[in-house]
Amino acid sequence: MANMDSDSRHLLIPEGDHEINPGPMNIQFDSSDIRSKRPFYIEPTNIVSVNDVIQRVSDHASAMNKRIHYYSRLTAPADRALIAPDHVVPAPEECYVYSPLGSAYKLQCYTEGYGKNTSLVTIFMIWNTMLGTSILSIPWGIKQAGFTTGMCVIMLMGLLTLYCCYRVVKSRSMISSVDTTTWEYPDVCRYYFGSFGQWSSLLFSLVSLIGAMIVYWVLMSNFLFNTGKFIFNFIHHINDTDSIPSTNDSNPVICPSARSGGHPDNSSVIFYASNSELQQFEKWWNKSKTVPFYLIGLLLPLLNFKSPSFFSKFNILGTVSVLYLIFLVTWKAIRLGFHLEFHWFMPTEFFVPEIRFQFPQLTGVLTLAFFIHNCIITLLKNNKNQENNVRDLSIAYMLVTLTYLYIGVLVFASFPSPPLSKDCIEQNFLDNFPSSDILSFIARIFLLFQMMTVYPLLGYLARVQLLGHVFGDVYPSIFHVLIFNLFIVGAGVIMACFYPNIGGIIRYSGAACGLAFVFIYPSLIYIISLHQEDRLTWPKLIFHVFIIILGLANLIVQFFM
Amino acid sequence: MPNTAMKKKVLLMGKSRSGKTSMRSIIFANYIACDTRRLGATINVEHSHVRFLGNLVLNLWDCGGQDTFMENYFTSQRDNIFRNVEVLIYVFDVESRELEKDMHYYQSCLEAILQNAPDAKIFCLVHKMDLVQEDQRDLIFKEREEDLRRLSRPLECACFRTSIWDETLYKAWSSIVYQLIPNVQQLEMNLGNFARIIEADEVLLFERATFLVISDYQCKEQRDVHRFETISNIIQQFKLSCSKLAASFQSMEVRNSNFAAFIDIFTSNTYVMVVMSDPSIPSAATLINIRNARKHFEKLERVDGPKRSLLMR
């Protein structure tokens, strides 16, 4: 048999008389698994001329094509065993599509990665998805942990969650026997832990979603209340000098929790005994008693939609809100100046110590703040250059850490401490600005709109996951969906009425769902896959068990704080 | 004449995950059922019910399980497995990191062969060569071949390097089949005569179950060196489609202004493919020629008598 090596390695031996290339047709390729459909090749038929040997395609390419066609008939489509590996099939740039008339053209959109997003877009998407409402609690978290400790904890948590996220991204590559190209992280959990893995990952995912939705409800009631109050005061020209300690200048900062705290109340209490209009207003527009219920009429109908794709168009509001918050914080910091004093262990009247033992509250908040592990695989799938995935992920995490540090440090540092104590920093730092402040009013409006558009999306995700797994159908009937929605809304309303501390809700739900997705699953799966390959070493085992213990400690300690 | 001897085996052995199931599936056009992508080793020998070269049955066996259970089972079942083995095909994964272990298992198989079937032919396939860089393939294969030859003494083994992603797998199995046919030179001579008589461009003889080329005669130099494997793949695919309709493939004629090709059942274990480049010769003429030749070749098979003709039923 002839020597194969003399075969030309080129796939296409160019011929002189190509037809004018009409340009690529609008062929849509399902991007979910392009590999199983390669190569695209239709044999040219010898319609044109009889005797000259017009070599359209080299024999090597033709043979490979026939081989791949044949092998694809031997297995089920999902079985990866006989799908051509990358080193065997030519690079995508060398693949041509043939029309039966003999012309060949390259596909413009056929790139190696499954997606077409540049690194910049991917980094932005990760940053955008990760930055959520926990940004409002970061200054409070820093206050709970102490300034120095807070900064160190933020950076360390960023690194730790980045490492766990890296483990999540790499988890699919350790599975060699099955085709994992369409898998998300819960599928990986199911592969390793069976149906226990599937159900537990579903449960923890729901914990994070429902926790987020409760936080949203509390915040929305808060913002709606403040907006309404601002508008009312603006219309009726009421100067809102409540009996709350605040700074007496053009950039007021208030300390709402001191009203019920032990601070001596020096300012006078102003009675509006004769102003029944205001009394009526305050009766019907109360942050914890009435406003949460008004929201029901607004949001419950939105939750019942089958497909919330309409709301995803408002995704840009999230970015705008974050950017505006950054601007707001910078502006306030410039106006208020820095007020920092370093006391290491003892609290003073106005300042908190640098190192406090309540720092686990910050780690709880940060677990949710840096949480993206259940959808990072999908986000990175669309990266054009897949080999840059780890680099882009690290850059995104670094940017998120910087954003949190920036906002947290600036708010904390610029909080006017001589008149007010740093302890006054609220779990939602916008609460530290009175409802008459224009800039924070704008911030609240932005955030209110943004949350109203994200809330149905979150509800949809939770519904799809729970009802999809329990009933098998994403929309079993309007009654199931209504009951589910009532349950979620009810939880939100109850929390808004009785426990509107978003810092608390965030840290509990963050530590709980982070336990599974951030700490336990990635480390455990890595240990197991190494063990299956006999590559497990003692240092790696100890390190990852340590991570699991950290996660458990993180959750347990939340209940003691 | 019924063959009173027991069925002879072709033993396809190798470590688990070395590629035997894929190989069998490709050569014999079997579907791989999803559940055979198991993570553990085969406990029982997998019998394939494909008749191969007449009276040969293909058995698949995973060698080298991780635990002592496998070792014990292997030793206790050894005589059973290795009795009546006509051919041993041992598959080595070129990427394996446990060369010592591989060689150890190979040697135990050879011992069993020496005891139970010392006349068996032994073939070693160094598989998954596509995972090795191109410029290193020859070197690595030569090393392995030397080691295997050395280890196999006093038995003789023939080594091939294979990969399912190029033509080497097909060529290796074709060579194996070629060596298993006792009167293959005579067959080739007769095939050449036949081709010249009917003025064909090329005549191919395929093994029936696998469409591996046993013998080939070309009057003119053919351009495409991959044509054997390509034809085999095309026909195997067609056979798969036919089997979905519970039909079986019998014959095919392909014709255009340049050539006419005929694929037809030949003897009880072979198919023939005749390629005529003179399209003016009517099909009927060629088909009659093929039919007459069939009788002759069948006599040729029977002439070799009851003694160990692998082409006998």
mmCIF file with all atom_site columns, C-alpha atoms in Angstrom, chain A residues 434-554:
data_model
loop_
_atom_site.group_PDB
_atom_site.id
_atom_site.type_symbol
_atom_site.label_atom_id
_atom_site.label_alt_id
_atom_site.label_comp_id
_atom_site.label_asym_id
_atom_site.label_entity_id
_atom_site.label_seq_id
_atom_site.pdbx_PDB_ins_code
_atom_site.Cartn_x
_atom_site.Cartn_y
_atom_site.Cartn_z
_atom_site.occupancy
_atom_site.B_iso_or_equiv
_atom_site.pdbx_formal_charge
_atom_site.auth_seq_id
_atom_site.auth_comp_id
_atom_site.auth_asym_id
_atom_site.auth_atom_id
_atom_site.pdbx_PDB_model_num
ATOM 1   C CA . PRO A 1 434 ? -32.154 61.393 54.813 1.00 0.00 ? 434 PRO A CA 1
ATOM 2   C CA . SER A 1 435 ? -35.031 61.039 52.455 1.00 0.00 ? 435 SER A CA 1
ATOM 3   C CA . SER A 1 436 ? -34.700 64.684 51.518 1.00 0.00 ? 436 SER A CA 1
ATOM 4   C CA . ASP A 1 437 ? -31.265 64.217 49.996 1.00 0.00 ? 437 ASP A CA 1
ATOM 5   C CA . ILE A 1 438 ? -31.572 64.570 46.246 1.00 0.00 ? 438 ILE A CA 1
ATOM 6   C CA . LEU A 1 439 ? -28.610 62.457 45.193 1.00 0.00 ? 439 LEU A CA 1
ATOM 7   C CA . SER A 1 440 ? -29.622 59.501 47.277 1.00 0.00 ? 440 SER A CA 1
ATOM 8   C CA . PHE A 1 441 ? -33.189 59.985 46.147 1.00 0.00 ? 441 PHE A CA 1
ATOM 9   C CA . ILE A 1 442 ? -32.006 59.481 42.583 1.00 0.00 ? 442 ILE A CA 1
ATOM 10  C CA . ALA A 1 443 ? -30.018 56.451 43.677 1.00 0.00 ? 443 ALA A CA 1
ATOM 11  C CA . ARG A 1 444 ? -33.079 54.978 45.329 1.00 0.00 ? 444 ARG A CA 1
ATOM 12  C CA . ILE A 1 445 ? -35.202 55.527 42.261 1.00 0.00 ? 445 ILE A CA 1
ATOM 13  C CA . PHE A 1 446 ? -32.604 53.835 40.047 1.00 0.00 ? 446 PHE A CA 1
ATOM 14  C CA . LEU A 1 447 ? -32.310 50.916 42.384 1.00 0.00 ? 447 LEU A CA 1
ATOM 15  C CA . LEU A 1 448 ? -36.051 50.648 42.799 1.00 0.00 ? 448 LEU A CA 1
ATOM 16  C CA . PHE A 1 449 ? -36.585 50.386 39.074 1.00 0.00 ? 449 PHE A CA 1
ATOM 17  C CA . GLN A 1 450 ? -33.721 48.001 38.659 1.00 0.00 ? 450 GLN A CA 1
ATOM 18  C CA . MET A 1 451 ? -34.957 45.710 41.385 1.00 0.00 ? 451 MET A CA 1
ATOM 19  C CA . MET A 1 452 ? -38.470 45.731 40.043 1.00 0.00 ? 452 MET A CA 1
ATOM 20  C CA . THR A 1 453 ? -37.135 44.411 36.758 1.00 0.00 ? 453 THR A CA 1
ATOM 21  C CA . VAL A 1 454 ? -34.814 41.840 38.278 1.00 0.00 ? 454 VAL A CA 1
ATOM 22  C CA . TYR A 1 455 ? -37.349 40.521 40.775 1.00 0.00 ? 455 TYR A CA 1
ATOM 23  C CA . PRO A 1 456 ? -39.486 38.715 38.163 1.00 0.00 ? 456 PRO A CA 1
ATOM 24  C CA . LEU A 1 457 ? -36.319 37.224 36.661 1.00 0.00 ? 457 LEU A CA 1
ATOM 25  C CA . LEU A 1 458 ? -35.271 35.822 40.008 1.00 0.00 ? 458 LEU A CA 1
ATOM 26  C CA . GLY A 1 459 ? -38.781 34.533 40.559 1.00 0.00 ? 459 GLY A CA 1
ATOM 27  C CA . TYR A 1 460 ? -38.688 32.868 37.176 1.00 0.00 ? 460 TYR A CA 1
ATOM 28  C CA . LEU A 1 461 ? -35.357 31.186 37.930 1.00 0.00 ? 461 LEU A CA 1
ATOM 29  C CA . ALA A 1 462 ? -36.572 29.917 41.287 1.00 0.00 ? 462 ALA A CA 1
ATOM 30  C CA . ARG A 1 463 ? -39.826 28.728 39.779 1.00 0.00 ? 463 ARG A CA 1
ATOM 31  C CA . VAL A 1 464 ? -38.147 26.954 36.886 1.00 0.00 ? 464 VAL A CA 1
ATOM 32  C CA . GLN A 1 465 ? -35.770 25.164 39.196 1.00 0.00 ? 465 GLN A CA 1
ATOM 33  C CA . LEU A 1 466 ? -38.235 24.125 41.858 1.00 0.00 ? 466 LEU A CA 1
ATOM 34  C CA . LEU A 1 467 ? -41.318 23.368 39.802 1.00 0.00 ? 467 LEU A CA 1
ATOM 35  C CA . GLY A 1 468 ? -39.252 21.932 37.001 1.00 0.00 ? 468 GLY A CA 1
ATOM 36  C CA . HIS A 1 469 ? -37.637 19.383 39.279 1.00 0.00 ? 469 HIS A CA 1
ATOM 37  C CA . VAL A 1 470 ? -40.585 18.616 41.497 1.00 0.00 ? 470 VAL A CA 1
ATOM 38  C CA . PHE A 1 471 ? -43.334 18.530 38.904 1.00 0.00 ? 471 PHE A CA 1
ATOM 39  C CA . GLY A 1 472 ? -41.293 18.006 35.780 1.00 0.00 ? 472 GLY A CA 1
ATOM 40  C CA . ASP A 1 473 ? -43.046 20.880 34.131 1.00 0.00 ? 473 ASP A CA 1
ATOM 41  C CA . VAL A 1 474 ? -41.893 24.448 34.325 1.00 0.00 ? 474 VAL A CA 1
ATOM 42  C CA . TYR A 1 475 ? -45.430 25.824 34.329 1.00 0.00 ? 475 TYR A CA 1
ATOM 43  C CA . PRO A 1 476 ? -47.698 23.067 35.654 1.00 0.00 ? 476 PRO A CA 1
ATOM 44  C CA . SER A 1 477 ? -50.721 25.247 36.091 1.00 0.00 ? 477 SER A CA 1
ATOM 45  C CA . ILE A 1 478 ? -51.568 28.761 37.136 1.00 0.00 ? 478 ILE A CA 1
ATOM 46  C CA . PHE A 1 479 ? -52.485 27.498 40.598 1.00 0.00 ? 479 PHE A CA 1
ATOM 47  C CA . HIS A 1 480 ? -49.131 25.900 41.305 1.00 0.00 ? 480 HIS A CA 1
ATOM 48  C CA . VAL A 1 481 ? -47.371 28.996 40.116 1.00 0.00 ? 481 VAL A CA 1
ATOM 49  C CA . LEU A 1 482 ? -49.650 31.277 42.108 1.00 0.00 ? 482 LEU A CA 1
ATOM 50  C CA . ILE A 1 483 ? -49.127 29.347 45.315 1.00 0.00 ? 483 ILE A CA 1
ATOM 51  C CA . PHE A 1 484 ? -45.387 29.354 44.776 1.00 0.00 ? 484 PHE A CA 1
ATOM 52  C CA . ASN A 1 485 ? -45.409 33.093 44.153 1.00 0.00 ? 485 ASN A CA 1
ATOM 53  C CA . LEU A 1 486 ? -47.589 33.768 47.178 1.00 0.00 ? 486 LEU A CA 1
ATOM 54  C CA . PHE A 1 487 ? -45.157 31.848 49.308 1.00 0.00 ? 487 PHE A CA 1
ATOM 55  C CA . ILE A 1 488 ? -42.204 33.863 48.090 1.00 0.00 ? 488 ILE A CA 1
ATOM 56  C CA . VAL A 1 489 ? -43.981 37.181 48.300 1.00 0.00 ? 489 VAL A CA 1
ATOM 57  C CA . GLY A 1 490 ? -45.286 36.289 51.730 1.00 0.00 ? 490 GLY A CA 1
ATOM 58  C CA . ALA A 1 491 ? -41.785 35.547 52.944 1.00 0.00 ? 491 ALA A CA 1
ATOM 59  C CA . GLY A 1 492 ? -40.622 38.877 51.601 1.00 0.00 ? 492 GLY A CA 1
ATOM 60  C CA . VAL A 1 493 ? -43.471 40.788 53.242 1.00 0.00 ? 493 VAL A CA 1
ATOM 61  C CA . ILE A 1 494 ? -42.968 39.123 56.601 1.00 0.00 ? 494 ILE A CA 1
ATOM 62  C CA . MET A 1 495 ? -39.282 39.910 56.585 1.00 0.00 ? 495 MET A CA 1
ATOM 63  C CA . ALA A 1 496 ? -39.932 43.493 55.542 1.00 0.00 ? 496 ALA A CA 1
ATOM 64  C CA . CYS A 1 497 ? -42.328 43.907 58.437 1.00 0.00 ? 497 CYS A CA 1
ATOM 65  C CA . PHE A 1 498 ? -40.458 42.207 61.214 1.00 0.00 ? 498 PHE A CA 1
ATOM 66  C CA . TYR A 1 499 ? -36.809 41.802 60.334 1.00 0.00 ? 499 TYR A CA 1
ATOM 67  C CA . PRO A 1 500 ? -35.805 44.349 57.717 1.00 0.00 ? 500 PRO A CA 1
ATOM 68  C CA . ASN A 1 501 ? -32.100 43.878 58.314 1.00 0.00 ? 501 ASN A CA 1
ATOM 69  C CA . ILE A 1 502 ? -30.709 43.130 54.910 1.00 0.00 ? 502 ILE A CA 1
ATOM 70  C CA . GLY A 1 503 ? -27.245 42.601 56.301 1.00 0.00 ? 503 GLY A CA 1
ATOM 71  C CA . GLY A 1 504 ? -28.581 39.768 58.417 1.00 0.00 ? 504 GLY A CA 1
ATOM 72  C CA . ILE A 1 505 ? -30.571 38.178 55.606 1.00 0.00 ? 505 ILE A CA 1
ATOM 73  C CA . ILE A 1 506 ? -27.652 38.429 53.218 1.00 0.00 ? 506 ILE A CA 1
ATOM 74  C CA . ARG A 1 507 ? -25.162 36.890 55.572 1.00 0.00 ? 507 ARG A CA 1
ATOM 75  C CA . TYR A 1 508 ? -27.377 33.972 56.548 1.00 0.00 ? 508 TYR A CA 1
ATOM 76  C CA . SER A 1 509 ? -28.427 33.072 53.039 1.00 0.00 ? 509 SER A CA 1
ATOM 77  C CA . GLY A 1 510 ? -24.965 33.784 51.689 1.00 0.00 ? 510 GLY A CA 1
ATOM 78  C CA . ALA A 1 511 ? -23.228 31.548 54.175 1.00 0.00 ? 511 ALA A CA 1
ATOM 79  C CA . ALA A 1 512 ? -25.816 28.802 53.634 1.00 0.00 ? 512 ALA A CA 1
ATOM 80  C CA . CYS A 1 513 ? -25.761 28.618 49.884 1.00 0.00 ? 513 CYS A CA 1
ATOM 81  C CA . GLY A 1 514 ? -22.090 29.488 49.717 1.00 0.00 ? 514 GLY A CA 1
ATOM 82  C CA . LEU A 1 515 ? -21.428 26.483 51.904 1.00 0.00 ? 515 LEU A CA 1
ATOM 83  C CA . ALA A 1 516 ? -22.495 24.189 49.119 1.00 0.00 ? 516 ALA A CA 1
ATOM 84  C CA . PHE A 1 517 ? -21.524 25.921 45.951 1.00 0.00 ? 517 PHE A CA 1
ATOM 85  C CA . VAL A 1 518 ? -18.462 27.858 47.021 1.00 0.00 ? 518 VAL A CA 1
ATOM 86  C CA . PHE A 1 519 ? -16.786 25.726 49.634 1.00 0.00 ? 519 PHE A CA 1
ATOM 87  C CA . ILE A 1 520 ? -17.939 22.144 49.758 1.00 0.00 ? 520 ILE A CA 1
ATOM 88  C CA . TYR A 1 521 ? -18.794 21.070 46.221 1.00 0.00 ? 521 TYR A CA 1
ATOM 89  C CA . PRO A 1 522 ? -15.827 22.436 44.325 1.00 0.00 ? 522 PRO A CA 1
ATOM 90  C CA . SER A 1 523 ? -13.299 21.140 46.848 1.00 0.00 ? 523 SER A CA 1
ATOM 91  C CA . LEU A 1 524 ? -14.979 17.789 47.341 1.00 0.00 ? 524 LEU A CA 1
ATOM 92  C CA . ILE A 1 525 ? -15.377 17.183 43.640 1.00 0.00 ? 525 ILE A CA 1
ATOM 93  C CA . TYR A 1 526 ? -11.750 18.082 43.065 1.00 0.00 ? 526 TYR A CA 1
ATOM 94  C CA . ILE A 1 527 ? -10.613 15.688 45.781 1.00 0.00 ? 527 ILE A CA 1
ATOM 95  C CA . ILE A 1 528 ? -12.765 12.895 44.367 1.00 0.00 ? 528 ILE A CA 1
ATOM 96  C CA . SER A 1 529 ? -11.652 13.370 40.794 1.00 0.00 ? 529 SER A CA 1
ATOM 97  C CA . LEU A 1 530 ? -8.002  13.457 41.838 1.00 0.00 ? 530 LEU A CA 1
ATOM 98  C CA . HIS A 1 531 ? -8.548  10.318 43.835 1.00 0.00 ? 531 HIS A CA 1
ATOM 99  C CA . GLN A 1 532 ? -10.107 8.606  40.831 1.00 0.00 ? 532 GLN A CA 1
ATOM 100 C CA . GLU A 1 533 ? -7.060  9.462  38.803 1.00 0.00 ? 533 GLU A CA 1
ATOM 101 C CA . ASP A 1 534 ? -4.709  8.483  41.639 1.00 0.00 ? 534 ASP A CA 1
ATOM 102 C CA . ARG A 1 535 ? -3.242  11.937 41.698 1.00 0.00 ? 535 ARG A CA 1
ATOM 103 C CA . LEU A 1 536 ? -4.299  12.915 45.194 1.00 0.00 ? 536 LEU A CA 1
ATOM 104 C CA . THR A 1 537 ? -1.466  14.118 47.377 1.00 0.00 ? 537 THR A CA 1
ATOM 105 C CA . TRP A 1 538 ? -1.521  14.964 51.064 1.00 0.00 ? 538 TRP A CA 1
ATOM 106 C CA . PRO A 1 539 ? -0.989  18.731 50.690 1.00 0.00 ? 539 PRO A CA 1
ATOM 107 C CA . LYS A 1 540 ? -3.850  19.024 48.241 1.00 0.00 ? 540 LYS A CA 1
ATOM 108 C CA . LEU A 1 541 ? -6.110  16.923 50.407 1.00 0.00 ? 541 LEU A CA 1
ATOM 109 C CA . ILE A 1 542 ? -5.353  18.941 53.517 1.00 0.00 ? 542 ILE A CA 1
ATOM 110 C CA . PHE A 1 543 ? -5.753  22.243 51.734 1.00 0.00 ? 543 PHE A CA 1
ATOM 111 C CA . HIS A 1 544 ? -9.134  21.392 50.303 1.00 0.00 ? 544 HIS A CA 1
ATOM 112 C CA . VAL A 1 545 ? -10.441 19.862 53.500 1.00 0.00 ? 545 VAL A CA 1
ATOM 113 C CA . PHE A 1 546 ? -9.384  23.095 55.145 1.00 0.00 ? 546 PHE A CA 1
ATOM 114 C CA . ILE A 1 547 ? -11.492 25.027 52.671 1.00 0.00 ? 547 ILE A CA 1
ATOM 115 C CA . ILE A 1 548 ? -14.488 22.840 53.477 1.00 0.00 ? 548 ILE A CA 1
ATOM 116 C CA . ILE A 1 549 ? -13.969 23.431 57.192 1.00 0.00 ? 549 ILE A CA 1
ATOM 117 C CA . LEU A 1 550 ? -13.781 27.170 56.570 1.00 0.00 ? 550 LEU A CA 1
ATOM 118 C CA . GLY A 1 551 ? -17.108 27.026 54.777 1.00 0.00 ? 551 GLY A CA 1
ATOM 119 C CA . LEU A 1 552 ? -18.747 25.119 57.616 1.00 0.00 ? 552 LEU A CA 1
ATOM 120 C CA . ALA A 1 553 ? -17.281 27.476 60.172 1.00 0.00 ? 553 ALA A CA 1
ATOM 121 C CA . ASN A 1 554 ? -18.520 30.407 58.155 1.00 0.00 ? 554 ASN A CA 1
#
